[in-house]
Amino acid sequence: MQRGGGVLMHISSLPGPFGIGVLGEEAISFAKQLHNQGMKYWQVLPFSYPGMGDSPYQSFSAFAGNWLFLDPRRLMKMGLLNAGDVVAAEYTENKWRVDFDYIRVEKEKLLRKAYANANNDIRTKAMQFLSDNQWADDVALYQAAKDKYYQRAWWQWDDPALSNYEKEAVAALRETEDYKFHGFVQYLFSIEWADVRAQINAEGIQIIGDMPIYVSGDSADVWAARDMFKMANAADKKAAKKLWLEENPNADPNSFEEPLFSKVAGVPPDYFSADGQLWGNPIYDWKKHKASGYEWWMRRLEENFKLYDIVRIDHFRAFSSYWEVPAGAKTAKRGEWVEGPKMDFFNAFDKKFGDRSKLIAEDLGEVTPDLEEFLEEVALPRMKVMEFAFDPNGDSPYLPHNYEKNCVAYTGTHDNNTLLGWLWEASEHERNECLKYCGFEGNNWGEGGTRSASCRAIIKTLWASSANCVIIPIQDMLGYGGDTRMNMPGTANGNWRVRFTKEDFDAIDNNWYKDLNRLYRR
């Protein structure tokens, strides 16, 4: 990656009148602000539609765009809405939080109105988009079936033939208006983002996207290609019930629900959680993926490269080895490490795409010997996080003086506290070590205007490092506390909702960042 600086902020956090950030003028304006600061990168979270807990990492599709980001003003310019529709779509109850429950309902109403207003030309283009993109066809089919069966999971649908993705049942669904509507929505997302991204790139800003390693069980991906996942057979279900009874000795055996998958994803106990994290996503059947030449994965990456200039692969270590938890387990403690596809996958990637220069490896979490060897061989930029660095008794690889050039370094990520919030919550020894390392003098780091100075000292130290790419969350650029944190791993509710206002962005000292980028040749 080119030496440069950037900011981490999801589209949802942009200011604007619609209750959530959209693919509109606010996004372009933010890119222009980054350009004026001398930045080169804007990192976003997955563009997936948010699922359980409003998380973009738990979506109904690994391919589909988040239609909550569609800009009503752009739809008006296309003749799909009128000015009254756009005004009615405004939501100003809370400028600093996304009300997902409200926005979901109201945005779908608005988009169905846009679909009803669409002329034959737009409908024809949307249908051609479905014909040209297998993933979009699957998404539209899946969403239409979810509408028909009251949003129940695909294995709960009343039509077994449709649940099993049988050809005739699927073909019949293609004739429905719901199918055409959901395809229309994905078409709109593709053309809106293509236009906005072109304008962002014209400002010299590259988009770093994020691709979750796993998909949700209740997703178009699993419904349409379940043979690529570890599904539970009779023996697996029997073993799961036995384990479940061991862990729940007082439970009614008849209340046990047979698992759909034999194994599920998670991570072992770590910095964030003493029990580990039981994500519950299905595990890939890597033998079948290998036999296909990783065709599903290559299509997925190809679509990601249409969205982003650079793709950060979340939980990258799963390509080396992954934590597999047996169905029926209460926590992730029951899991074990299982070998992933390793370099065989990336040899297939090289054959398809030519090189790996557009990838970043999110390698945070537990380090195992096989992982280090694999990361050395795959040779992708890895991640460094300053908030992990300041043990007074150790020489952490996250300390800036230990950074190699081929890495992407952060103050913190969307899963961490903000920089100011971290300073407040760190131990006194850790905080003092950090401030001393970064050249901040005195004890008044948390008082008044000095709060900004202490955060700036840390940011400046990051910028001075040898890391080719350095990124700070927008919260750290603003100097905001832990109440603006994006996500708290291991918690199910209240995450992913943070937004900012135009006034927040206007208060940023653009010249300070411009000089910082000049000073450290970024």
PDB file of C-alpha atoms in Angstrom, residues 38-309:
ATOM      1  CA  GLY A  38      -3.992  15.250   2.917  1.00  0.00           C
ATOM      2  CA  MET A  39      -5.524  11.842   3.626  1.00  0.00           C
ATOM      3  CA  LYS A  40      -5.470   8.998   1.118  1.00  0.00           C
ATOM      4  CA  TYR A  41      -7.804   6.412   2.650  1.00  0.00           C
ATOM      5  CA  TRP A  42     -11.376   6.118   3.910  1.00  0.00           C
ATOM      6  CA  GLN A  43     -12.048   2.820   5.641  1.00  0.00           C
ATOM      7  CA  VAL A  44     -15.638   1.616   5.988  1.00  0.00           C
ATOM      8  CA  LEU A  45     -17.349  -1.374   7.591  1.00  0.00           C
ATOM      9  CA  PRO A  46     -19.063  -4.052   5.474  1.00  0.00           C
ATOM     10  CA  PHE A  47     -21.730  -2.736   3.114  1.00  0.00           C
ATOM     11  CA  SER A  48     -23.860  -5.742   4.083  1.00  0.00           C
ATOM     12  CA  TYR A  49     -27.407  -5.194   5.283  1.00  0.00           C
ATOM     13  CA  PRO A  50     -27.297  -5.336   9.121  1.00  0.00           C
ATOM     14  CA  GLY A  51     -28.645  -8.470  10.763  1.00  0.00           C
ATOM     15  CA  MET A  52     -28.735  -9.727  14.335  1.00  0.00           C
ATOM     16  CA  GLY A  53     -27.936  -6.918  16.777  1.00  0.00           C
ATOM     17  CA  ASP A  54     -27.834  -4.482  13.820  1.00  0.00           C
ATOM     18  CA  SER A  55     -24.401  -5.839  12.942  1.00  0.00           C
ATOM     19  CA  PRO A  56     -23.106  -5.540   9.364  1.00  0.00           C
ATOM     20  CA  TYR A  57     -21.072  -8.677  10.164  1.00  0.00           C
ATOM     21  CA  GLN A  58     -24.273 -10.764  10.526  1.00  0.00           C
ATOM     22  CA  SER A  59     -26.060 -10.178   7.237  1.00  0.00           C
ATOM     23  CA  PHE A  60     -28.539 -12.139   5.122  1.00  0.00           C
ATOM     24  CA  SER A  61     -26.068 -11.972   2.225  1.00  0.00           C
ATOM     25  CA  ALA A  62     -22.325 -11.806   1.713  1.00  0.00           C
ATOM     26  CA  PHE A  63     -22.967  -9.982  -1.582  1.00  0.00           C
ATOM     27  CA  ALA A  64     -25.986  -7.691  -1.209  1.00  0.00           C
ATOM     28  CA  GLY A  65     -25.667  -3.951  -0.617  1.00  0.00           C
ATOM     29  CA  ASN A  66     -27.291  -2.247   2.361  1.00  0.00           C
ATOM     30  CA  TRP A  67     -30.381  -0.537   0.929  1.00  0.00           C
ATOM     31  CA  LEU A  68     -30.702   1.584   4.086  1.00  0.00           C
ATOM     32  CA  PHE A  69     -27.867   3.617   2.529  1.00  0.00           C
ATOM     33  CA  LEU A  70     -29.864   4.569  -0.591  1.00  0.00           C
ATOM     34  CA  ASP A  71     -30.272   8.342  -0.894  1.00  0.00           C
ATOM     35  CA  PRO A  72     -33.888   9.504  -1.426  1.00  0.00           C
ATOM     36  CA  ARG A  73     -32.619  12.662  -3.141  1.00  0.00           C
ATOM     37  CA  ARG A  74     -30.899  10.597  -5.821  1.00  0.00           C
ATOM     38  CA  LEU A  75     -34.040   8.537  -6.291  1.00  0.00           C
ATOM     39  CA  MET A  76     -35.953  11.782  -6.824  1.00  0.00           C
ATOM     40  CA  LYS A  77     -33.488  12.821  -9.549  1.00  0.00           C
ATOM     41  CA  MET A  78     -34.174   9.470 -11.240  1.00  0.00           C
ATOM     42  CA  GLY A  79     -37.891  10.251 -11.234  1.00  0.00           C
ATOM     43  CA  LEU A  80     -38.671   7.519  -8.718  1.00  0.00           C
ATOM     44  CA  LEU A  81     -39.792   9.847  -5.903  1.00  0.00           C
ATOM     45  CA  ASN A  82     -41.148  13.369  -5.656  1.00  0.00           C
ATOM     46  CA  ALA A  83     -40.066  16.203  -3.355  1.00  0.00           C
ATOM     47  CA  GLY A  84     -42.832  15.400  -0.871  1.00  0.00           C
ATOM     48  CA  ASP A  85     -41.583  11.819  -0.592  1.00  0.00           C
ATOM     49  CA  VAL A  86     -38.065  13.049   0.167  1.00  0.00           C
ATOM     50  CA  VAL A  87     -39.258  15.486   2.832  1.00  0.00           C
ATOM     51  CA  ALA A  88     -41.409  12.761   4.403  1.00  0.00           C
ATOM     52  CA  ALA A  89     -38.310  10.529   4.582  1.00  0.00           C
ATOM     53  CA  GLU A  90     -36.467  12.988   6.809  1.00  0.00           C
ATOM     54  CA  TYR A  91     -35.844  11.893  10.397  1.00  0.00           C
ATOM     55  CA  THR A  92     -34.419  14.373  12.866  1.00  0.00           C
ATOM     56  CA  GLU A  93     -35.379  12.874  16.227  1.00  0.00           C
ATOM     57  CA  ASN A  94     -31.782  11.993  17.028  1.00  0.00           C
ATOM     58  CA  LYS A  95     -28.811  13.175  14.981  1.00  0.00           C
ATOM     59  CA  TRP A  96     -26.291  11.075  16.909  1.00  0.00           C
ATOM     60  CA  ARG A  97     -27.846   7.595  16.835  1.00  0.00           C
ATOM     61  CA  VAL A  98     -29.368   5.347  14.171  1.00  0.00           C
ATOM     62  CA  ASP A  99     -32.841   4.055  15.048  1.00  0.00           C
ATOM     63  CA  PHE A 100     -32.566   0.860  12.999  1.00  0.00           C
ATOM     64  CA  ASP A 101     -36.059  -0.433  13.817  1.00  0.00           C
ATOM     65  CA  TYR A 102     -37.694   2.750  12.548  1.00  0.00           C
ATOM     66  CA  ILE A 103     -35.395   3.253   9.555  1.00  0.00           C
ATOM     67  CA  ARG A 104     -35.881  -0.320   8.316  1.00  0.00           C
ATOM     68  CA  VAL A 105     -39.660   0.003   8.152  1.00  0.00           C
ATOM     69  CA  GLU A 106     -39.773   3.501   6.694  1.00  0.00           C
ATOM     70  CA  LYS A 107     -37.036   2.908   4.113  1.00  0.00           C
ATOM     71  CA  GLU A 108     -38.768  -0.171   2.758  1.00  0.00           C
ATOM     72  CA  LYS A 109     -42.020   1.784   2.373  1.00  0.00           C
ATOM     73  CA  LEU A 110     -40.122   4.473   0.493  1.00  0.00           C
ATOM     74  CA  LEU A 111     -38.358   1.997  -1.799  1.00  0.00           C
ATOM     75  CA  ARG A 112     -41.592   0.176  -2.603  1.00  0.00           C
ATOM     76  CA  LYS A 113     -43.021   3.533  -3.645  1.00  0.00           C
ATOM     77  CA  ALA A 114     -39.947   4.109  -5.827  1.00  0.00           C
ATOM     78  CA  TYR A 115     -40.433   0.678  -7.388  1.00  0.00           C
ATOM     79  CA  ALA A 116     -44.084   1.439  -8.125  1.00  0.00           C
ATOM     80  CA  ASN A 117     -42.981   4.651  -9.877  1.00  0.00           C
ATOM     81  CA  ALA A 118     -40.230   2.999 -11.929  1.00  0.00           C
ATOM     82  CA  ASN A 119     -40.642   3.156 -15.695  1.00  0.00           C
ATOM     83  CA  ASN A 120     -40.082   0.236 -18.053  1.00  0.00           C
ATOM     84  CA  ASP A 121     -36.531   1.303 -18.863  1.00  0.00           C
ATOM     85  CA  ILE A 122     -35.398   1.170 -15.225  1.00  0.00           C
ATOM     86  CA  ARG A 123     -37.249  -2.100 -14.613  1.00  0.00           C
ATOM     87  CA  THR A 124     -35.632  -3.651 -17.677  1.00  0.00           C
ATOM     88  CA  LYS A 125     -32.177  -2.606 -16.481  1.00  0.00           C
ATOM     89  CA  ALA A 126     -32.899  -4.023 -13.024  1.00  0.00           C
ATOM     90  CA  MET A 127     -33.984  -7.357 -14.511  1.00  0.00           C
ATOM     91  CA  GLN A 128     -30.860  -7.444 -16.659  1.00  0.00           C
ATOM     92  CA  PHE A 129     -28.805  -6.811 -13.503  1.00  0.00           C
ATOM     93  CA  LEU A 130     -30.454  -9.880 -11.941  1.00  0.00           C
ATOM     94  CA  SER A 131     -29.750 -11.932 -15.039  1.00  0.00           C
ATOM     95  CA  ASP A 132     -26.090 -10.861 -15.072  1.00  0.00           C
ATOM     96  CA  ASN A 133     -25.434 -11.497 -11.361  1.00  0.00           C
ATOM     97  CA  GLN A 134     -26.216 -14.896  -9.861  1.00  0.00           C
ATOM     98  CA  TRP A 135     -25.779 -13.540  -6.335  1.00  0.00           C
ATOM     99  CA  ALA A 136     -28.388 -10.815  -6.977  1.00  0.00           C
ATOM    100  CA  ASP A 137     -30.832 -13.420  -8.289  1.00  0.00           C
ATOM    101  CA  ASP A 138     -30.337 -15.501  -5.135  1.00  0.00           C
ATOM    102  CA  VAL A 139     -30.743 -12.452  -2.898  1.00  0.00           C
ATOM    103  CA  ALA A 140     -33.959 -11.336  -4.596  1.00  0.00           C
ATOM    104  CA  LEU A 141     -35.367 -14.878  -4.427  1.00  0.00           C
ATOM    105  CA  TYR A 142     -34.420 -15.254  -0.788  1.00  0.00           C
ATOM    106  CA  GLN A 143     -35.856 -11.888   0.211  1.00  0.00           C
ATOM    107  CA  ALA A 144     -39.085 -12.572  -1.682  1.00  0.00           C
ATOM    108  CA  ALA A 145     -39.452 -15.888   0.135  1.00  0.00           C
ATOM    109  CA  LYS A 146     -38.748 -14.203   3.478  1.00  0.00           C
ATOM    110  CA  ASP A 147     -41.529 -11.727   2.719  1.00  0.00           C
ATOM    111  CA  LYS A 148     -43.890 -14.584   1.891  1.00  0.00           C
ATOM    112  CA  TYR A 149     -43.106 -16.506   5.075  1.00  0.00           C
ATOM    113  CA  TYR A 150     -43.111 -13.582   7.529  1.00  0.00           C
ATOM    114  CA  GLN A 151     -39.303 -13.265   7.761  1.00  0.00           C
ATOM    115  CA  ARG A 152     -38.865 -16.767   9.156  1.00  0.00           C
ATOM    116  CA  ALA A 153     -35.554 -18.588   8.593  1.00  0.00           C
ATOM    117  CA  TRP A 154     -35.322 -20.527   5.325  1.00  0.00           C
ATOM    118  CA  TRP A 155     -35.515 -23.888   7.084  1.00  0.00           C
ATOM    119  CA  GLN A 156     -38.861 -22.819   8.610  1.00  0.00           C
ATOM    120  CA  TRP A 157     -40.616 -22.013   5.329  1.00  0.00           C
ATOM    121  CA  ASP A 158     -43.867 -23.897   4.709  1.00  0.00           C
ATOM    122  CA  ASP A 159     -42.800 -25.028   1.243  1.00  0.00           C
ATOM    123  CA  PRO A 160     -40.093 -27.739   1.573  1.00  0.00           C
ATOM    124  CA  ALA A 161     -39.298 -27.482  -2.127  1.00  0.00           C
ATOM    125  CA  LEU A 162     -38.484 -23.793  -1.730  1.00  0.00           C
ATOM    126  CA  SER A 163     -36.551 -24.416   1.479  1.00  0.00           C
ATOM    127  CA  ASN A 164     -34.474 -26.938  -0.452  1.00  0.00           C
ATOM    128  CA  TYR A 165     -33.876 -24.526  -3.348  1.00  0.00           C
ATOM    129  CA  GLU A 166     -35.547 -26.832  -5.838  1.00  0.00           C
ATOM    130  CA  LYS A 167     -35.562 -25.575  -9.415  1.00  0.00           C
ATOM    131  CA  GLU A 168     -39.321 -25.396 -10.060  1.00  0.00           C
ATOM    132  CA  ALA A 169     -40.135 -23.710  -6.740  1.00  0.00           C
ATOM    133  CA  VAL A 170     -37.391 -21.155  -7.291  1.00  0.00           C
ATOM    134  CA  ALA A 171     -38.522 -20.478 -10.869  1.00  0.00           C
ATOM    135  CA  ALA A 172     -42.070 -19.754  -9.688  1.00  0.00           C
ATOM    136  CA  LEU A 173     -40.772 -17.209  -7.196  1.00  0.00           C
ATOM    137  CA  ARG A 174     -39.080 -15.284 -10.012  1.00  0.00           C
ATOM    138  CA  GLU A 175     -42.503 -14.345 -11.350  1.00  0.00           C
ATOM    139  CA  THR A 176     -43.486 -12.487  -8.166  1.00  0.00           C
ATOM    140  CA  GLU A 177     -43.403  -8.724  -7.696  1.00  0.00           C
ATOM    141  CA  ASP A 178     -41.460  -9.127  -4.451  1.00  0.00           C
ATOM    142  CA  TYR A 179     -38.639 -10.828  -6.369  1.00  0.00           C
ATOM    143  CA  LYS A 180     -38.572  -7.997  -8.893  1.00  0.00           C
ATOM    144  CA  PHE A 181     -38.701  -5.370  -6.133  1.00  0.00           C
ATOM    145  CA  HIS A 182     -35.710  -6.797  -4.252  1.00  0.00           C
ATOM    146  CA  GLY A 183     -33.728  -7.088  -7.474  1.00  0.00           C
ATOM    147  CA  PHE A 184     -34.613  -3.475  -8.268  1.00  0.00           C
ATOM    148  CA  VAL A 185     -33.281  -2.396  -4.854  1.00  0.00           C
ATOM    149  CA  GLN A 186     -29.951  -4.138  -5.412  1.00  0.00           C
ATOM    150  CA  TYR A 187     -29.695  -2.564  -8.853  1.00  0.00           C
ATOM    151  CA  LEU A 188     -30.258   0.884  -7.312  1.00  0.00           C
ATOM    152  CA  PHE A 189     -27.532   0.254  -4.747  1.00  0.00           C
ATOM    153  CA  SER A 190     -25.059  -0.781  -7.418  1.00  0.00           C
ATOM    154  CA  ILE A 191     -25.563   2.330  -9.561  1.00  0.00           C
ATOM    155  CA  GLU A 192     -25.737   4.775  -6.627  1.00  0.00           C
ATOM    156  CA  TRP A 193     -22.527   3.512  -5.052  1.00  0.00           C
ATOM    157  CA  ALA A 194     -20.699   3.303  -8.401  1.00  0.00           C
ATOM    158  CA  ASP A 195     -21.412   7.000  -8.978  1.00  0.00           C
ATOM    159  CA  VAL A 196     -20.532   8.086  -5.435  1.00  0.00           C
ATOM    160  CA  ARG A 197     -17.375   5.965  -5.343  1.00  0.00           C
ATOM    161  CA  ALA A 198     -16.194   7.485  -8.647  1.00  0.00           C
ATOM    162  CA  GLN A 199     -16.521  10.961  -7.134  1.00  0.00           C
ATOM    163  CA  ILE A 200     -14.705   9.863  -3.955  1.00  0.00           C
ATOM    164  CA  ASN A 201     -11.878   8.359  -6.015  1.00  0.00           C
ATOM    165  CA  ALA A 202     -11.704  11.593  -8.025  1.00  0.00           C
ATOM    166  CA  GLU A 203     -10.747  13.321  -4.758  1.00  0.00           C
ATOM    167  CA  GLY A 204      -7.740  11.006  -4.471  1.00  0.00           C
ATOM    168  CA  ILE A 205      -9.356   8.930  -1.729  1.00  0.00           C
ATOM    169  CA  GLN A 206      -9.281   5.145  -1.845  1.00  0.00           C
ATOM    170  CA  ILE A 207     -12.006   3.134  -0.129  1.00  0.00           C
ATOM    171  CA  ILE A 208     -10.828   0.364   2.192  1.00  0.00           C
ATOM    172  CA  GLY A 209     -13.720  -2.055   2.589  1.00  0.00           C
ATOM    173  CA  ASP A 210     -14.286  -4.860   5.047  1.00  0.00           C
ATOM    174  CA  MET A 211     -15.242  -8.444   4.176  1.00  0.00           C
ATOM    175  CA  PRO A 212     -16.459 -10.656   7.037  1.00  0.00           C
ATOM    176  CA  ILE A 213     -14.945 -14.128   6.908  1.00  0.00           C
ATOM    177  CA  TYR A 214     -18.215 -15.896   7.749  1.00  0.00           C
ATOM    178  CA  VAL A 215     -21.814 -15.675   6.591  1.00  0.00           C
ATOM    179  CA  SER A 216     -25.018 -16.035   8.611  1.00  0.00           C
ATOM    180  CA  GLY A 217     -26.849 -19.341   8.767  1.00  0.00           C
ATOM    181  CA  ASP A 218     -30.113 -17.707   7.775  1.00  0.00           C
ATOM    182  CA  SER A 219     -28.788 -16.186   4.577  1.00  0.00           C
ATOM    183  CA  ALA A 220     -29.186 -16.373   0.845  1.00  0.00           C
ATOM    184  CA  ASP A 221     -25.641 -17.735   0.730  1.00  0.00           C
ATOM    185  CA  VAL A 222     -26.365 -20.841   2.801  1.00  0.00           C
ATOM    186  CA  TRP A 223     -29.870 -21.340   1.384  1.00  0.00           C
ATOM    187  CA  ALA A 224     -28.580 -21.403  -2.195  1.00  0.00           C
ATOM    188  CA  ALA A 225     -25.293 -23.249  -1.570  1.00  0.00           C
ATOM    189  CA  ARG A 226     -25.632 -25.286   1.624  1.00  0.00           C
ATOM    190  CA  ASP A 227     -23.452 -28.061   0.222  1.00  0.00           C
ATOM    191  CA  MET A 228     -20.527 -25.668   0.776  1.00  0.00           C
ATOM    192  CA  PHE A 229     -21.104 -25.649   4.555  1.00  0.00           C
ATOM    193  CA  LYS A 230     -20.861 -28.242   7.327  1.00  0.00           C
ATOM    194  CA  MET A 231     -24.491 -29.267   7.665  1.00  0.00           C
ATOM    195  CA  ALA A 232     -25.566 -31.586  10.528  1.00  0.00           C
ATOM    196  CA  ASN A 233     -26.339 -35.237   9.790  1.00  0.00           C
ATOM    197  CA  ALA A 234     -28.114 -37.648  12.157  1.00  0.00           C
ATOM    198  CA  ALA A 235     -24.920 -38.471  14.052  1.00  0.00           C
ATOM    199  CA  ASP A 236     -24.081 -34.781  14.465  1.00  0.00           C
ATOM    200  CA  LYS A 237     -27.545 -34.061  15.850  1.00  0.00           C
ATOM    201  CA  LYS A 238     -27.274 -36.929  18.333  1.00  0.00           C
ATOM    202  CA  ALA A 239     -23.859 -35.702  19.520  1.00  0.00           C
ATOM    203  CA  ALA A 240     -25.181 -32.139  19.805  1.00  0.00           C
ATOM    204  CA  LYS A 241     -28.060 -33.254  22.012  1.00  0.00           C
ATOM    205  CA  LYS A 242     -25.711 -35.209  24.259  1.00  0.00           C
ATOM    206  CA  LEU A 243     -23.441 -32.181  24.670  1.00  0.00           C
ATOM    207  CA  TRP A 244     -26.416 -29.881  25.240  1.00  0.00           C
ATOM    208  CA  LEU A 245     -27.743 -32.119  28.030  1.00  0.00           C
ATOM    209  CA  GLU A 246     -24.292 -32.203  29.645  1.00  0.00           C
ATOM    210  CA  GLU A 247     -24.162 -28.430  29.722  1.00  0.00           C
ATOM    211  CA  ASN A 248     -27.829 -28.012  30.705  1.00  0.00           C
ATOM    212  CA  PRO A 249     -28.473 -30.892  33.156  1.00  0.00           C
ATOM    213  CA  ASN A 250     -31.732 -29.411  34.482  1.00  0.00           C
ATOM    214  CA  ALA A 251     -33.255 -28.698  31.084  1.00  0.00           C
ATOM    215  CA  ASP A 252     -36.222 -30.537  29.607  1.00  0.00           C
ATOM    216  CA  PRO A 253     -34.763 -32.883  26.935  1.00  0.00           C
ATOM    217  CA  ASN A 254     -37.805 -32.204  24.769  1.00  0.00           C
ATOM    218  CA  SER A 255     -36.878 -28.524  24.542  1.00  0.00           C
ATOM    219  CA  PHE A 256     -33.688 -29.328  22.622  1.00  0.00           C
ATOM    220  CA  GLU A 257     -33.728 -27.970  19.083  1.00  0.00           C
ATOM    221  CA  GLU A 258     -31.852 -30.035  16.551  1.00  0.00           C
ATOM    222  CA  PRO A 259     -29.016 -28.042  14.992  1.00  0.00           C
ATOM    223  CA  LEU A 260     -28.856 -27.299  11.298  1.00  0.00           C
ATOM    224  CA  PHE A 261     -25.057 -27.168  11.291  1.00  0.00           C
ATOM    225  CA  SER A 262     -22.619 -29.678  12.758  1.00  0.00           C
ATOM    226  CA  LYS A 263     -20.090 -27.006  13.735  1.00  0.00           C
ATOM    227  CA  VAL A 264     -20.270 -23.269  14.232  1.00  0.00           C
ATOM    228  CA  ALA A 265     -17.770 -20.440  14.307  1.00  0.00           C
ATOM    229  CA  GLY A 266     -16.334 -18.479  17.202  1.00  0.00           C
ATOM    230  CA  VAL A 267     -13.087 -17.519  18.870  1.00  0.00           C
ATOM    231  CA  PRO A 268     -11.477 -18.874  22.031  1.00  0.00           C
ATOM    232  CA  PRO A 269     -11.235 -16.904  25.293  1.00  0.00           C
ATOM    233  CA  ASP A 270      -9.287 -13.721  24.639  1.00  0.00           C
ATOM    234  CA  TYR A 271      -8.798 -10.046  25.515  1.00  0.00           C
ATOM    235  CA  PHE A 272     -12.486  -9.322  24.928  1.00  0.00           C
ATOM    236  CA  SER A 273     -14.213 -12.333  26.533  1.00  0.00           C
ATOM    237  CA  ALA A 274     -13.300 -14.919  29.173  1.00  0.00           C
ATOM    238  CA  ASP A 275     -15.657 -17.465  27.566  1.00  0.00           C
ATOM    239  CA  GLY A 276     -14.549 -16.675  24.053  1.00  0.00           C
ATOM    240  CA  GLN A 277     -17.148 -15.571  21.528  1.00  0.00           C
ATOM    241  CA  LEU A 278     -19.694 -18.037  20.181  1.00  0.00           C
ATOM    242  CA  TRP A 279     -20.611 -16.420  16.885  1.00  0.00           C
ATOM    243  CA  GLY A 280     -22.771 -19.300  15.686  1.00  0.00           C
ATOM    244  CA  ASN A 281     -22.024 -18.859  11.963  1.00  0.00           C
ATOM    245  CA  PRO A 282     -21.829 -22.036   9.880  1.00  0.00           C
ATOM    246  CA  ILE A 283     -18.391 -23.408   9.061  1.00  0.00           C
ATOM    247  CA  TYR A 284     -17.241 -23.796   5.458  1.00  0.00           C
ATOM    248  CA  ASP A 285     -16.695 -27.275   4.041  1.00  0.00           C
ATOM    249  CA  TRP A 286     -13.270 -26.377   2.739  1.00  0.00           C
ATOM    250  CA  LYS A 287     -12.788 -29.688   0.904  1.00  0.00           C
ATOM    251  CA  LYS A 288     -15.758 -28.888  -1.323  1.00  0.00           C
ATOM    252  CA  HIS A 289     -14.604 -25.313  -1.839  1.00  0.00           C
ATOM    253  CA  LYS A 290     -11.195 -26.596  -2.892  1.00  0.00           C
ATOM    254  CA  ALA A 291     -12.750 -29.081  -5.319  1.00  0.00           C
ATOM    255  CA  SER A 292     -14.580 -26.189  -7.006  1.00  0.00           C
ATOM    256  CA  GLY A 293     -11.430 -24.095  -7.278  1.00  0.00           C
ATOM    257  CA  TYR A 294     -12.872 -21.845  -4.552  1.00  0.00           C
ATOM    258  CA  GLU A 295     -15.337 -20.581  -7.159  1.00  0.00           C
ATOM    259  CA  TRP A 296     -17.811 -19.150  -4.603  1.00  0.00           C
ATOM    260  CA  TRP A 297     -15.010 -17.280  -2.871  1.00  0.00           C
ATOM    261  CA  MET A 298     -13.595 -15.905  -6.112  1.00  0.00           C
ATOM    262  CA  ARG A 299     -17.045 -14.548  -7.041  1.00  0.00           C
ATOM    263  CA  ARG A 300     -17.364 -13.024  -3.604  1.00  0.00           C
ATOM    264  CA  LEU A 301     -13.992 -11.289  -3.816  1.00  0.00           C
ATOM    265  CA  GLU A 302     -14.735 -10.100  -7.345  1.00  0.00           C
ATOM    266  CA  GLU A 303     -17.899  -8.388  -6.084  1.00  0.00           C
ATOM    267  CA  ASN A 304     -15.979  -6.844  -3.183  1.00  0.00           C
ATOM    268  CA  PHE A 305     -13.461  -5.361  -5.609  1.00  0.00           C
ATOM    269  CA  LYS A 306     -16.395  -3.713  -7.398  1.00  0.00           C
ATOM    270  CA  LEU A 307     -17.304  -2.017  -4.114  1.00  0.00           C
ATOM    271  CA  TYR A 308     -13.896  -1.157  -2.666  1.00  0.00           C
ATOM    272  CA  ASP A 309     -10.395  -0.235  -3.815  1.00  0.00           C
TER     273      ASP A 309
END
